[in-house]
Structure formats: C-alpha cells, structure tokens
PDB file of N, CA and C in Angstrom:
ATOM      1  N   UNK A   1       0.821  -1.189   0.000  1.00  0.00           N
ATOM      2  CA  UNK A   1       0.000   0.000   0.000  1.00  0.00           C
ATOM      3  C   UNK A   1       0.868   1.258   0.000  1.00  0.00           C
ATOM      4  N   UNK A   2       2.125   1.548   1.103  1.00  0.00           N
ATOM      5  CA  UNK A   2       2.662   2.597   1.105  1.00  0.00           C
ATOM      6  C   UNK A   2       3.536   2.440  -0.160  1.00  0.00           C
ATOM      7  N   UNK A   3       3.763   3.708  -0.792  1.00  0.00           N
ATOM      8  CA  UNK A   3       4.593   3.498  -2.009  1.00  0.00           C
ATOM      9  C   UNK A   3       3.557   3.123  -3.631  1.00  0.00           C
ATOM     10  N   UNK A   4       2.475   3.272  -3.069  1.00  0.00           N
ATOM     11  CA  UNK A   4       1.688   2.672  -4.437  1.00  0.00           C
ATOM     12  C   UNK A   4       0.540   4.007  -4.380  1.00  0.00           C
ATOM     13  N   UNK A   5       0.441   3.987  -5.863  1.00  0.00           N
ATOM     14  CA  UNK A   5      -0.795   5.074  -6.058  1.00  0.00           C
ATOM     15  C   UNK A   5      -2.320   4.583  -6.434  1.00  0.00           C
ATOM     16  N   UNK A   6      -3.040   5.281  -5.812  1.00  0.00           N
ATOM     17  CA  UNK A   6      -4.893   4.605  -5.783  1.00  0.00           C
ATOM     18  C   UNK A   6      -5.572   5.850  -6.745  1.00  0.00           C
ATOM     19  N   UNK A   7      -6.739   5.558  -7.113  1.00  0.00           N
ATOM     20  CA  UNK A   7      -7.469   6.578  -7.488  1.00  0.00           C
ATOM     21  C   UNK A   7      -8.955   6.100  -6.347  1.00  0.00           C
ATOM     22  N   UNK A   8      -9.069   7.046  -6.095  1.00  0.00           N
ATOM     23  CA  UNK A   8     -10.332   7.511  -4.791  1.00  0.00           C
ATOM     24  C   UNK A   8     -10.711   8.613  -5.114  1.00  0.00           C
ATOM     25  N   UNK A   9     -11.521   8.390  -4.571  1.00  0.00           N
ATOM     26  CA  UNK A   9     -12.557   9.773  -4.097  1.00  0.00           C
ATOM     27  C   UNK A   9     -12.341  10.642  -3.175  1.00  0.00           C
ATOM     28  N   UNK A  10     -11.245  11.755  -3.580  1.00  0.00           N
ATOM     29  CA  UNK A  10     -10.712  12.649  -2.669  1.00  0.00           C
ATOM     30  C   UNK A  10     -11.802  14.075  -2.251  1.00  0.00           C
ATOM     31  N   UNK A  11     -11.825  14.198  -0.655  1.00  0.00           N
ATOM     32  CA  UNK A  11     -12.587  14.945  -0.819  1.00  0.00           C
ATOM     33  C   UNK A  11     -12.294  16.589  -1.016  1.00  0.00           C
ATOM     34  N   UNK A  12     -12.438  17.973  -1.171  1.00  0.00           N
ATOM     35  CA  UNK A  12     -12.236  18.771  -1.448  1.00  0.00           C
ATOM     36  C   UNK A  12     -11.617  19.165   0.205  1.00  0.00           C
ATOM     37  N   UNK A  13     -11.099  20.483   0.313  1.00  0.00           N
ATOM     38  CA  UNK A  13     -10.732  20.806   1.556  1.00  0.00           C
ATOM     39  C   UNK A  13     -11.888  21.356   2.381  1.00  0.00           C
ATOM     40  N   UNK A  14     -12.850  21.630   1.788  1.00  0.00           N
ATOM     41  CA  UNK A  14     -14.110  22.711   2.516  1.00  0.00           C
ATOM     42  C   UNK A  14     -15.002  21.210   2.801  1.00  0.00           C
ATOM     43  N   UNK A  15     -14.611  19.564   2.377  1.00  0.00           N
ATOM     44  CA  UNK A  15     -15.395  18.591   2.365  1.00  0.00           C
ATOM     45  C   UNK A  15     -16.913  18.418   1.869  1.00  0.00           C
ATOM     46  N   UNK A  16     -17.143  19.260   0.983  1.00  0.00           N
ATOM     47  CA  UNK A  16     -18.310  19.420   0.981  1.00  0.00           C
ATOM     48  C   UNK A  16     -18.663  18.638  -0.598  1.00  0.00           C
ATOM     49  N   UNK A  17     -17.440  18.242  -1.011  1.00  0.00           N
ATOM     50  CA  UNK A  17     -17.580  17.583  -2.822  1.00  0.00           C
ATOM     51  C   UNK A  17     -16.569  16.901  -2.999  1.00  0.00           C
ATOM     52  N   UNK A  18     -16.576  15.656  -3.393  1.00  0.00           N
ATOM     53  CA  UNK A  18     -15.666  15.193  -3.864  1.00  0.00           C
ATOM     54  C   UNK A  18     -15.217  14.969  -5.204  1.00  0.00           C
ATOM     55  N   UNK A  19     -13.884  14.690  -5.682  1.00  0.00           N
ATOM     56  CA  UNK A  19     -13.291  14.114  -6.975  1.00  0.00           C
ATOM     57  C   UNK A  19     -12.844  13.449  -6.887  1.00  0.00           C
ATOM     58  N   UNK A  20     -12.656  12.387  -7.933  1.00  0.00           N
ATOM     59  CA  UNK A  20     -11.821  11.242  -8.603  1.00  0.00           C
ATOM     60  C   UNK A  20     -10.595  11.814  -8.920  1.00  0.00           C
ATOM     61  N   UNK A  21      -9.641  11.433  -8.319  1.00  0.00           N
ATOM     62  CA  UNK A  21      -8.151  11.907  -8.020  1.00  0.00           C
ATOM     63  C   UNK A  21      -7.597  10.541  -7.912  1.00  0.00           C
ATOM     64  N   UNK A  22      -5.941  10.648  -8.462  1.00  0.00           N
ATOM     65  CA  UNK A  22      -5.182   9.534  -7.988  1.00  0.00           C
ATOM     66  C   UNK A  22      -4.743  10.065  -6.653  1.00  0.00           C
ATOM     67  N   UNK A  23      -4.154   9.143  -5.766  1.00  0.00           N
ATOM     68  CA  UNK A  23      -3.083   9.462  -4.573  1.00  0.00           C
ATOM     69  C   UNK A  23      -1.819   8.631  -4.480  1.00  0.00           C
ATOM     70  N   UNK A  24      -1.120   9.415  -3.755  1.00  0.00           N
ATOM     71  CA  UNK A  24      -0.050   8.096  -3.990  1.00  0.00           C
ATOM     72  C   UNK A  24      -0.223   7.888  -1.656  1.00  0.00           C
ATOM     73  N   UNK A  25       0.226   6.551  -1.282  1.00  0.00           N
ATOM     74  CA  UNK A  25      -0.293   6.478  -0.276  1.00  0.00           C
ATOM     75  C   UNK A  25       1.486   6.693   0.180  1.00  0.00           C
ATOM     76  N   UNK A  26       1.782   7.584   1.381  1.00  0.00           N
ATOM     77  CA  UNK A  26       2.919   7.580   1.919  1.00  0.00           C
ATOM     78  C   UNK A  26       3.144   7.189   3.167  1.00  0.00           C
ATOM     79  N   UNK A  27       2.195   7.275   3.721  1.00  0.00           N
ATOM     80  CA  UNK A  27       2.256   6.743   5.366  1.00  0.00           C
ATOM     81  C   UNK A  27       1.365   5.509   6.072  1.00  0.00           C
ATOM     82  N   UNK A  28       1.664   4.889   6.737  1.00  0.00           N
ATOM     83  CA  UNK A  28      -0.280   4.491   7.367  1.00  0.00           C
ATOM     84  C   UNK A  28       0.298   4.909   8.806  1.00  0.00           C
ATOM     85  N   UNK A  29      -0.853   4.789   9.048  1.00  0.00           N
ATOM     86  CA  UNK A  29      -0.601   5.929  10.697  1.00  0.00           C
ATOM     87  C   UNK A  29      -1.076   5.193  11.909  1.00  0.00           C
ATOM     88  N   UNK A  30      -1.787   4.279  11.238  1.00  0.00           N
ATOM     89  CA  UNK A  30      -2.511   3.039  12.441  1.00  0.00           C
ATOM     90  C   UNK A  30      -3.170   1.821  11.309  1.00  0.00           C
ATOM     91  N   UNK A  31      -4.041   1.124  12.137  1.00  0.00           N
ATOM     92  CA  UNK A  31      -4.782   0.076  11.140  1.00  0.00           C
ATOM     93  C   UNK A  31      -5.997   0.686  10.345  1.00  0.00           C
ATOM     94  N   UNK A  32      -6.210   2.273  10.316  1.00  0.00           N
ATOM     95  CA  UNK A  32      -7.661   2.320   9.769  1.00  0.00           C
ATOM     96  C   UNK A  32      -7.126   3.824   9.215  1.00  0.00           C
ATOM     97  N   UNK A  33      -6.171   4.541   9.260  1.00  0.00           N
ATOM     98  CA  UNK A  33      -5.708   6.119   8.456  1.00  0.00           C
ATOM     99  C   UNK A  33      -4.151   5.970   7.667  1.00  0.00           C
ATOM    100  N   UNK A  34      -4.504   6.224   6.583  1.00  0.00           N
ATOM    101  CA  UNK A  34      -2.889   6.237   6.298  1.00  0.00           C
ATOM    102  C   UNK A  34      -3.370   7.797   5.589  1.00  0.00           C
ATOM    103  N   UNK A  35      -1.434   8.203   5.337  1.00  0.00           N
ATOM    104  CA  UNK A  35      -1.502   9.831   4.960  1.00  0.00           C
ATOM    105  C   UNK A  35      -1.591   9.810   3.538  1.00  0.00           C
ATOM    106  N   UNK A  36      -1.979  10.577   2.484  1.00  0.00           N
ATOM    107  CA  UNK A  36      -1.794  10.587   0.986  1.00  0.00           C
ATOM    108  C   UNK A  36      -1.576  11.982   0.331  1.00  0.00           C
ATOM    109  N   UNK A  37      -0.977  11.862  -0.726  1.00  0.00           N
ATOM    110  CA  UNK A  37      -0.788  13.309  -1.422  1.00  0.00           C
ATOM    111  C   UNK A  37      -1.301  13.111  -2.651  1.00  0.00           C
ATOM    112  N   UNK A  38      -2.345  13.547  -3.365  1.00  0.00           N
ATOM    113  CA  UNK A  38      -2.840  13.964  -4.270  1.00  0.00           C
ATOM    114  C   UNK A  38      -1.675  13.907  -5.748  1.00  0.00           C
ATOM    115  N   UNK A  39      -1.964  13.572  -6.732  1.00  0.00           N
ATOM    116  CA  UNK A  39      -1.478  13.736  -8.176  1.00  0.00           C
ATOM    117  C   UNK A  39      -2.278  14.650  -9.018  1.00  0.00           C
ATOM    118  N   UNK A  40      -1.525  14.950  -9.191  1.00  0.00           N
ATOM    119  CA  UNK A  40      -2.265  16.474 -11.133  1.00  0.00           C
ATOM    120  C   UNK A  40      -1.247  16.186 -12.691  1.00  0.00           C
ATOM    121  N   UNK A  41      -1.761  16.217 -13.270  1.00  0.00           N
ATOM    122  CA  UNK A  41      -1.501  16.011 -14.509  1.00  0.00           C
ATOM    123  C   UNK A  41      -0.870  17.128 -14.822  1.00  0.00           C
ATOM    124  N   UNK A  42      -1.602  18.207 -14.558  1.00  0.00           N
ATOM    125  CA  UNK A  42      -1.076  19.854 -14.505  1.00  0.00           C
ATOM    126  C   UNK A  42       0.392  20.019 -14.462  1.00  0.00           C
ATOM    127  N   UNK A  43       1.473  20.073 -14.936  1.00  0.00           N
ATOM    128  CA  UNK A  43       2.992  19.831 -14.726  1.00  0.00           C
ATOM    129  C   UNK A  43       3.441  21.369 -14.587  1.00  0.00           C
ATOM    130  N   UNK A  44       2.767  22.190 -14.336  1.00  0.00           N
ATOM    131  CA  UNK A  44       3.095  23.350 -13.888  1.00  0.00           C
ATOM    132  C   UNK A  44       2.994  23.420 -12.436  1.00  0.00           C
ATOM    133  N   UNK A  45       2.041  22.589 -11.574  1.00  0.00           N
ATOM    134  CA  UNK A  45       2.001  22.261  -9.953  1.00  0.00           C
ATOM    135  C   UNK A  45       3.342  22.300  -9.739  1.00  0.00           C
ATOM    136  N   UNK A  46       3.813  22.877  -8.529  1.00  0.00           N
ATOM    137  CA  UNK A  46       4.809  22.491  -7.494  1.00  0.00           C
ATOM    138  C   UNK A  46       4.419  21.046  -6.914  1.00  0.00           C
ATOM    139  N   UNK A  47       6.230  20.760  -7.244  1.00  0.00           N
ATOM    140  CA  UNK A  47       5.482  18.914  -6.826  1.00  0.00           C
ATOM    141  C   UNK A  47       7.047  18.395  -7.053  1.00  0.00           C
ATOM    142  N   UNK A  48       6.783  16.939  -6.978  1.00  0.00           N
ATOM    143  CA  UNK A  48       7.437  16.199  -7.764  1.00  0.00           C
ATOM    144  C   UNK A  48       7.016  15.325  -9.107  1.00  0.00           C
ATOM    145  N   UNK A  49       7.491  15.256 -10.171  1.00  0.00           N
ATOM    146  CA  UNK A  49       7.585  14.994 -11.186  1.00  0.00           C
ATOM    147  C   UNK A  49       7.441  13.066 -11.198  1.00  0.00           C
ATOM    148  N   UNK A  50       6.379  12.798 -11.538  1.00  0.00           N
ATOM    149  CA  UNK A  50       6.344  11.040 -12.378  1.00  0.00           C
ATOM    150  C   UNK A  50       6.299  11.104 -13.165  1.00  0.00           C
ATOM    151  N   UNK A  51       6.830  10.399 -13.944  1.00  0.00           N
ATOM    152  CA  UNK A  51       6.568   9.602 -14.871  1.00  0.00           C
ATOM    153  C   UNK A  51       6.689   7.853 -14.927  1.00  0.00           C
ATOM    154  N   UNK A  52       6.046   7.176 -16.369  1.00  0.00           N
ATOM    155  CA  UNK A  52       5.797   5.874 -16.199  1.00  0.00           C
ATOM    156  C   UNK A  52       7.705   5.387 -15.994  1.00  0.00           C
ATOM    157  N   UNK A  53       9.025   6.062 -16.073  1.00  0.00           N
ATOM    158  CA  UNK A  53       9.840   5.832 -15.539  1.00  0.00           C
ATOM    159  C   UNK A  53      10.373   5.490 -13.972  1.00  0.00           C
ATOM    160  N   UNK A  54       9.676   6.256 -13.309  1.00  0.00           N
ATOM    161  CA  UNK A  54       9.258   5.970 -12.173  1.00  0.00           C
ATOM    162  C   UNK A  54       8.315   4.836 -11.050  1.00  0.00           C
ATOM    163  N   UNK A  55       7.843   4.181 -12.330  1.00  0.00           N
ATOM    164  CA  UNK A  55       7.112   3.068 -11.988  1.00  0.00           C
ATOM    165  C   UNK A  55       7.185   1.924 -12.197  1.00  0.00           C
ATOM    166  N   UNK A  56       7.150   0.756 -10.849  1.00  0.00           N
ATOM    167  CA  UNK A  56       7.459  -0.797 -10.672  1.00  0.00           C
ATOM    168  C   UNK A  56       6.862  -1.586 -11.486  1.00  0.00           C
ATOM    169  N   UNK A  57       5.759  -1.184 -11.372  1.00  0.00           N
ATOM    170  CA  UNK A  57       3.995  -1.895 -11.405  1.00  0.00           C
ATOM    171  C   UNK A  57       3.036  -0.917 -12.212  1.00  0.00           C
ATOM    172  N   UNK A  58       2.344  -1.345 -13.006  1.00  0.00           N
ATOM    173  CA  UNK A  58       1.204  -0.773 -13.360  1.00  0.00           C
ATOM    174  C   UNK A  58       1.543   0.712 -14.459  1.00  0.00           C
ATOM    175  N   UNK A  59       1.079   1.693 -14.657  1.00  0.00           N
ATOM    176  CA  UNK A  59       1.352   2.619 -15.323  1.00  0.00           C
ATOM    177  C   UNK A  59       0.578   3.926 -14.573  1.00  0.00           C
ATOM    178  N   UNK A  60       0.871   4.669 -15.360  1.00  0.00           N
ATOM    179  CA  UNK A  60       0.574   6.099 -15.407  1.00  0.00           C
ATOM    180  C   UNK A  60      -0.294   6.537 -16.891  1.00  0.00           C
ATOM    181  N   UNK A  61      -1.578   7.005 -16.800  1.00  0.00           N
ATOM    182  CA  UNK A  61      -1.913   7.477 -18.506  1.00  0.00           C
ATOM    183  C   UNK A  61      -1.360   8.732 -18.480  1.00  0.00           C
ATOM    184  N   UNK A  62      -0.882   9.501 -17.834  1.00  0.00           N
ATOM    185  CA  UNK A  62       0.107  10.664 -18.405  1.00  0.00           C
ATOM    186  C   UNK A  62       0.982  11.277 -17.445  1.00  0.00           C
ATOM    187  N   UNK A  63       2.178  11.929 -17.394  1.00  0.00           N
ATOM    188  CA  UNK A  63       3.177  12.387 -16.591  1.00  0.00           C
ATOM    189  C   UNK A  63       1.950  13.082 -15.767  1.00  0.00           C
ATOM    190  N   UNK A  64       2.833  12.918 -14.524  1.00  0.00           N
ATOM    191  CA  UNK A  64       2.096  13.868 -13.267  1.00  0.00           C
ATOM    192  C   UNK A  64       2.796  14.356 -12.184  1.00  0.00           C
ATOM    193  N   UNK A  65       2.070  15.130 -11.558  1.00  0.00           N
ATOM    194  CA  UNK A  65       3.236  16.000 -10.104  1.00  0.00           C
ATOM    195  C   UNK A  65       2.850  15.114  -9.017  1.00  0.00           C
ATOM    196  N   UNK A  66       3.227  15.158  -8.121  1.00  0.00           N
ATOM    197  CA  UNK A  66       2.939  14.815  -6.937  1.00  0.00           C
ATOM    198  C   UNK A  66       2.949  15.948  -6.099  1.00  0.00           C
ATOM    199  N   UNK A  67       1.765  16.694  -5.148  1.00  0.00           N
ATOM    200  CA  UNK A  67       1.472  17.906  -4.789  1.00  0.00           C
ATOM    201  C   UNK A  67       2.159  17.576  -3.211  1.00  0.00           C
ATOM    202  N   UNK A  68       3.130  18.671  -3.110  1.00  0.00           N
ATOM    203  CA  UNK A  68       3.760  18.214  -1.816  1.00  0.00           C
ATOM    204  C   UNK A  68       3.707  19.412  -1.109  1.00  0.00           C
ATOM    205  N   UNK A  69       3.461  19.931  -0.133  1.00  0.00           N
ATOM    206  CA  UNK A  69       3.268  19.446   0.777  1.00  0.00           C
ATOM    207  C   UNK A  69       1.399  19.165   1.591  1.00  0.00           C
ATOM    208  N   UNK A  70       0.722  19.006   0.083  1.00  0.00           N
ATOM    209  CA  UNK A  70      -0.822  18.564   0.473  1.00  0.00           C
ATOM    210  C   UNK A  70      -1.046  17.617   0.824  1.00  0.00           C
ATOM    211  N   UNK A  71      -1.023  17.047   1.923  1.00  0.00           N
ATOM    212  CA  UNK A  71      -0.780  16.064   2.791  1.00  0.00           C
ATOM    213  C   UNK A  71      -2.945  15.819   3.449  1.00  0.00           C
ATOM    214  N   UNK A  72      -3.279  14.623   2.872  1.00  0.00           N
ATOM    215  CA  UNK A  72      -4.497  13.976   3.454  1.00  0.00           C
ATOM    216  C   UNK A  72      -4.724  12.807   4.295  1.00  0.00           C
ATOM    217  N   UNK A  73      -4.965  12.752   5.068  1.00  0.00           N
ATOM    218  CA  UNK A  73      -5.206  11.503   5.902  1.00  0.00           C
ATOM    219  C   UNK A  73      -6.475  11.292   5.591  1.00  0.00           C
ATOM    220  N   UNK A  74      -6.805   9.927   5.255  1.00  0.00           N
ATOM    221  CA  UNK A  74      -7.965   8.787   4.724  1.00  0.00           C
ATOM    222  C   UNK A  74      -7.909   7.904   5.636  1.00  0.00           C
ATOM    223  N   UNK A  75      -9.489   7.395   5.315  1.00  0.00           N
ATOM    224  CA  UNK A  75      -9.333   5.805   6.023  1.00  0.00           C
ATOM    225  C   UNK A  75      -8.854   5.214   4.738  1.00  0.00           C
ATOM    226  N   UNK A  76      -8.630   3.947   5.779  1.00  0.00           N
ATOM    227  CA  UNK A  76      -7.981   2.869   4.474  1.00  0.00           C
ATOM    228  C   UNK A  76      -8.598   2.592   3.513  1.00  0.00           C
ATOM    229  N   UNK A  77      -9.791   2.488   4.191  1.00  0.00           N
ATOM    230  CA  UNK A  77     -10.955   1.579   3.441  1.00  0.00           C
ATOM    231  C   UNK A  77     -11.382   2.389   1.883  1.00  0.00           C
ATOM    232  N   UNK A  78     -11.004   3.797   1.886  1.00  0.00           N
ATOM    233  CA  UNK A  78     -11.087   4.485   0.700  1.00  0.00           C
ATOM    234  C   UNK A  78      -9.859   3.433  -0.288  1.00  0.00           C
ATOM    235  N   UNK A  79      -8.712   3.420  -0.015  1.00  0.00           N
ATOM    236  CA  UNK A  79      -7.696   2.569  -0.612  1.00  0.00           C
ATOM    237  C   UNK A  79      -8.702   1.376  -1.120  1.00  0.00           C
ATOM    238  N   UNK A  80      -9.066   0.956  -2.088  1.00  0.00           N
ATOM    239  CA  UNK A  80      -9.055  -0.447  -2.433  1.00  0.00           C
ATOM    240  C   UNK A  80      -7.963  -1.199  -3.480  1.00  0.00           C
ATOM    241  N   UNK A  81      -8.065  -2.326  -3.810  1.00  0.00           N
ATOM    242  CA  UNK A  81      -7.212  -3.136  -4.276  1.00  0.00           C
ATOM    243  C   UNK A  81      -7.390  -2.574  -6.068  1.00  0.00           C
ATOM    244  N   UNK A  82      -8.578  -3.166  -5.721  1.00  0.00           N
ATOM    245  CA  UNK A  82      -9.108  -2.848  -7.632  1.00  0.00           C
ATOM    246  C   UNK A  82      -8.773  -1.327  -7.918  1.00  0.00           C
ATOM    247  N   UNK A  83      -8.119  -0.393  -7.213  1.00  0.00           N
ATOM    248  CA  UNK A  83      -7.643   0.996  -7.413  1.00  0.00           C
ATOM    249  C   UNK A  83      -6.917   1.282  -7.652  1.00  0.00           C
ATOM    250  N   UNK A  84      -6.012   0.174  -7.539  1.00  0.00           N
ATOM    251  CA  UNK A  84      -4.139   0.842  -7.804  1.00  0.00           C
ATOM    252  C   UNK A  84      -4.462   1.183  -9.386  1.00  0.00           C
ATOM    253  N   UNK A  85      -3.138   1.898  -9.260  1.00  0.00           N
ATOM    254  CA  UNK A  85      -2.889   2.456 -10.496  1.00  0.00           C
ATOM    255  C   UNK A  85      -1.478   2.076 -10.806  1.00  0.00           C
ATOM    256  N   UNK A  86      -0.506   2.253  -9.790  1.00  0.00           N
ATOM    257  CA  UNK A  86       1.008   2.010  -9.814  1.00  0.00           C
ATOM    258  C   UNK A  86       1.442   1.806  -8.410  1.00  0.00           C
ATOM    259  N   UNK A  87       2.811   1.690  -8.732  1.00  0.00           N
ATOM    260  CA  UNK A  87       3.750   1.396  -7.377  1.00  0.00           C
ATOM    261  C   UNK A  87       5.004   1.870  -7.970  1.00  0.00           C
ATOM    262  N   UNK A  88       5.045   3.061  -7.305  1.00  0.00           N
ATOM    263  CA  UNK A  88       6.681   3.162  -7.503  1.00  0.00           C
ATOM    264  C   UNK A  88       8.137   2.692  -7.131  1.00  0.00           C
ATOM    265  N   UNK A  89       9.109   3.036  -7.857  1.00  0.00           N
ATOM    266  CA  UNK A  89      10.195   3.035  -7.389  1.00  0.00           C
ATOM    267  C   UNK A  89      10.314   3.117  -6.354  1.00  0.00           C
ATOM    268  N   UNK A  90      11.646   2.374  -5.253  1.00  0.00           N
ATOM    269  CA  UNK A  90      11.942   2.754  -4.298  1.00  0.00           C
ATOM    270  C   UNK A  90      12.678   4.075  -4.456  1.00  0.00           C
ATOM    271  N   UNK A  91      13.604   4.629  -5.168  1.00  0.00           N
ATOM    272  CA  UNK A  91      14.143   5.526  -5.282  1.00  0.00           C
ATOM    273  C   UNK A  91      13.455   7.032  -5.838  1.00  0.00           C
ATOM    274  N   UNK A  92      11.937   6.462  -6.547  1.00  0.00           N
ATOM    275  CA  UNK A  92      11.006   7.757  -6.598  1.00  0.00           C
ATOM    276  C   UNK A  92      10.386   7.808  -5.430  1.00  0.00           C
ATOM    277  N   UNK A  93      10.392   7.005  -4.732  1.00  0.00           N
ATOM    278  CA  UNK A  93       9.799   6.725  -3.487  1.00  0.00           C
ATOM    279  C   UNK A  93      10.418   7.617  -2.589  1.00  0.00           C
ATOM    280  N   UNK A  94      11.533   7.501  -2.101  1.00  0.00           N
ATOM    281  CA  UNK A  94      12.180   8.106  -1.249  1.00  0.00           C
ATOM    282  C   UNK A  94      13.019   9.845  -2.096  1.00  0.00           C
ATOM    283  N   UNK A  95      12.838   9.906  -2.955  1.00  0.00           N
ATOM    284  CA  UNK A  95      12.425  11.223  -3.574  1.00  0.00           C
ATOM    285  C   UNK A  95      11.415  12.201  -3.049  1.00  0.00           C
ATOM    286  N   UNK A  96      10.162  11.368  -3.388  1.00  0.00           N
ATOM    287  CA  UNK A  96       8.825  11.788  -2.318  1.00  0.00           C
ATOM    288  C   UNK A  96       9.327  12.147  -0.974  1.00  0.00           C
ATOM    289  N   UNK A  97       9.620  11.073  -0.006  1.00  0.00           N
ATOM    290  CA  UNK A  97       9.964  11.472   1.430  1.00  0.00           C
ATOM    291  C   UNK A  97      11.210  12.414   1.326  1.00  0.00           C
ATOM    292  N   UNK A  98      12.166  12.735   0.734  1.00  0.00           N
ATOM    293  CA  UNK A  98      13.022  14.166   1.142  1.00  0.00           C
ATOM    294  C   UNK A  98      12.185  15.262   1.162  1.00  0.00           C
ATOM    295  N   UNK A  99      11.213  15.211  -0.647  1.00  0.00           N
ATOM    296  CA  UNK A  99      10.603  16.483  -1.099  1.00  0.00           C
ATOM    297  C   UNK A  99       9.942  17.247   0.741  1.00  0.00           C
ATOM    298  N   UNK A 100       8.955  15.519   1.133  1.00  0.00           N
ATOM    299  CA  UNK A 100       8.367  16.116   2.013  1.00  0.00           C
ATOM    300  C   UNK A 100       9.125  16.707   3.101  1.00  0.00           C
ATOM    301  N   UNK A 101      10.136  16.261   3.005  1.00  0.00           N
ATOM    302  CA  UNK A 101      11.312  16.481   4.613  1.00  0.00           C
ATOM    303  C   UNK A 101      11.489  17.816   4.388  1.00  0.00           C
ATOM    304  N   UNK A 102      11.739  18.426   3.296  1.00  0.00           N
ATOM    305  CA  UNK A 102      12.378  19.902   2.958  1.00  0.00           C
ATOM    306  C   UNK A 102      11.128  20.727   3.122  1.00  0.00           C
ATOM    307  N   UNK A 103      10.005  20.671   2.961  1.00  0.00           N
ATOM    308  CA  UNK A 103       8.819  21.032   3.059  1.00  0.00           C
ATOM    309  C   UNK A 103       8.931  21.552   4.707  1.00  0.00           C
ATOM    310  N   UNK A 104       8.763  20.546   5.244  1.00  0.00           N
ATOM    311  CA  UNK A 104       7.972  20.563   6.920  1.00  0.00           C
ATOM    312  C   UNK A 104       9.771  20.343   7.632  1.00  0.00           C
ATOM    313  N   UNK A 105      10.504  20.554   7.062  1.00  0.00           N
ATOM    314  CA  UNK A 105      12.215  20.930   8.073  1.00  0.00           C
ATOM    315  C   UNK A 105      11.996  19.788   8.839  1.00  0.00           C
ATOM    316  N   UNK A 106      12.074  18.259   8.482  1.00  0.00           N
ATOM    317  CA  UNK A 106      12.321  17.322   9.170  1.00  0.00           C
ATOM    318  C   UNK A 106      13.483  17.217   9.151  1.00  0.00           C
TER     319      UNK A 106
END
C-alpha cells in the first residue's frame, strides 16, 4: 500500500464535494488512516515529477506531479485493491519522502 498510487474519491478541503483523483499512499498511521498526497496532470504544480519511468507496477496514462506538501489523511478503506494504479520506485519513493522532509524541516 505505502509506495503505491490509488485513485479515490478525494474529498475537497471545505469537504463538501468530492473528486476522482489519484493518490499516492505515503504513510499508514494506524490500522484504519494512512496519509496521501494527491497527483495532477497539470505539470506546472509544485510537486514532484512522475513519470511511467518511475514506476514498478502498473502505469501512469500521463506524466504527473505529486502535490507536496498537500498532505491527506484517509481511512484505508477508501484505498481499495481494484484501485491501484502504480507502485513506484523505491528511489522515486524516497524522492517523495526528502521532497516532504524539505517542506515541513524534518
């Protein structure tokens, strides 16, 4: 799960609507929340940069950012199986976790 991207039903920040968004899942935080950051196709976002180079498993239908430091906590149960989309690299992987480190001065 951590390290792999889902498409869910993300909800807006005001919660009041949701969209069909990928995520990529970076944390789990217990047995029922893990943390996620949102993907955009938009390659002008501040982010980090995927592409299907970046990926183990599965694909990407087009380059995307990874929006950092928009950080969501979900239940799991939004995650399903039939959702993945990809799994990245360990090394895009841990790309992700600096971006976020430089973000929030871990």
């Amino acid at each position: 799960m951590v390290g792999s991207i889902y498409f869910i039903q993300m909800p807006y920040s005001d919660f009041t609507e949701f969209k069909g968004r990928p995520v990529l899942v970076f944390r789990k935080i217990d047995k029922s929340d893990v943390l996620v950051l949102p993907l955009t196709t938009n390659l002008k976002r501040a982010g980090i940069l995927l592409t299907n180079k970046d990926i183990v498993s599965g694909s990407l239908k087009k380059d995307s950012v990874v929006i950092v430091p928009k950080i969501t906590a979900i239940d799991s149960s939004l995650i399903r199986k039939s959702n993945l989309i990809a799994r990245l690299k360990d090394t895009a992987f841990e790309n992700v976790l600096k971006e976020i480190c430089n973000k929030f001065e871990c």
